[in-house]
Coordinates of C-alpha atoms in Angstrom, one line a residue:
X1 CA 95.7 76.2 102.1
X2 CA 96.2 75.1 98.5
X3 CA 93.4 75.1 96.1
X4 CA 94.7 71.7 95.0
X5 CA 94.0 70.3 98.5
X6 CA 90.6 71.9 98.6
X7 CA 89.6 70.5 95.2
X8 CA 91.3 67.1 95.3
X9 CA 91.0 66.1 98.9
X10 CA 88.0 68.0 100.2
X11 CA 86.2 67.9 96.8
X12 CA 85.0 71.5 96.7
X13 CA 83.2 72.7 93.6
X14 CA 83.8 76.1 92.0
X15 CA 81.0 77.8 93.9
X16 CA 82.4 76.5 97.2
X17 CA 85.8 77.7 96.3
X18 CA 84.5 81.2 95.7
X19 CA 82.6 81.0 99.0
X20 CA 85.7 80.0 100.8
X21 CA 87.6 82.9 99.4
X22 CA 84.8 85.3 100.1
X23 CA 84.5 84.2 103.7
X24 CA 88.3 84.7 104.2
X25 CA 88.2 88.2 102.8
X26 CA 85.1 89.3 104.6
X27 CA 86.4 88.0 107.9
X28 CA 89.7 89.9 107.4
X29 CA 87.7 93.0 106.5
X30 CA 85.5 92.8 109.6
X31 CA 88.3 91.9 112.0
X32 CA 90.8 94.6 110.8
X33 CA 89.7 97.4 113.1
X34 CA 89.1 95.4 116.3
X35 CA 92.5 93.6 116.0
X36 CA 94.2 96.9 115.4
X37 CA 92.7 98.4 118.5
X38 CA 93.9 95.4 120.5
X39 CA 97.4 95.9 119.1
X40 CA 97.4 99.6 120.0
X41 CA 96.0 99.0 123.5
X42 CA 98.2 96.1 124.5
X43 CA 101.4 95.3 122.5
X44 CA 102.3 94.8 119.0
X45 CA 104.4 91.7 119.9
X46 CA 101.4 90.1 121.6
X47 CA 99.3 90.9 118.5
X48 CA 101.8 89.3 116.2
X49 CA 102.1 86.2 118.4
X50 CA 98.3 85.9 118.5
X51 CA 98.2 86.2 114.7
X52 CA 100.7 83.5 114.2
X53 CA 98.9 81.1 116.5
X54 CA 95.5 81.8 114.8
X55 CA 96.9 81.3 111.3
X56 CA 98.6 78.0 112.4
X57 CA 95.4 76.9 114.1
X58 CA 93.5 77.6 110.9
X59 CA 95.9 75.5 108.9
X60 CA 95.6 72.6 111.4
X61 CA 91.8 72.7 111.3
X62 CA 91.7 72.7 107.5
X63 CA 94.3 70.0 107.1
X64 CA 93.0 67.7 109.8
X65 CA 89.3 67.6 108.9
X66 CA 88.8 67.5 105.1
X67 CA 85.2 68.7 105.0
X68 CA 83.6 71.9 103.6
X69 CA 82.5 73.2 107.0
X70 CA 86.0 72.8 108.4
X71 CA 87.5 74.6 105.5
X72 CA 85.1 77.5 106.1
X73 CA 85.9 77.5 109.8
X74 CA 89.6 77.5 109.0
X75 CA 89.2 80.4 106.7
X76 CA 87.5 82.4 109.4
X77 CA 90.3 81.6 111.9
X78 CA 92.9 82.3 109.3
X79 CA 91.2 85.6 108.3
X80 CA 91.2 86.9 111.9
X81 CA 94.8 85.7 112.5
X82 CA 96.0 87.5 109.3
X83 CA 94.6 90.8 110.6
X84 CA 96.7 90.7 113.8

């Protein structure tokens, strides 16, 4: 989501913003290999569909609950979805 949303609506401070970005990147790094294996074993179409659903779910979670913990959860969901 937008940093403006995270700062103005959720009220995150600079440390929390860095933590949110770090959680997203770390989650994507950790999930890259397992999601690649799933795409190879099953189908790439299914993998892309799962990725779109997870990214959309991440946006819904972040937008519907304007709290720090929900932003972190949304970044984890979004990070896994981006690796599919």
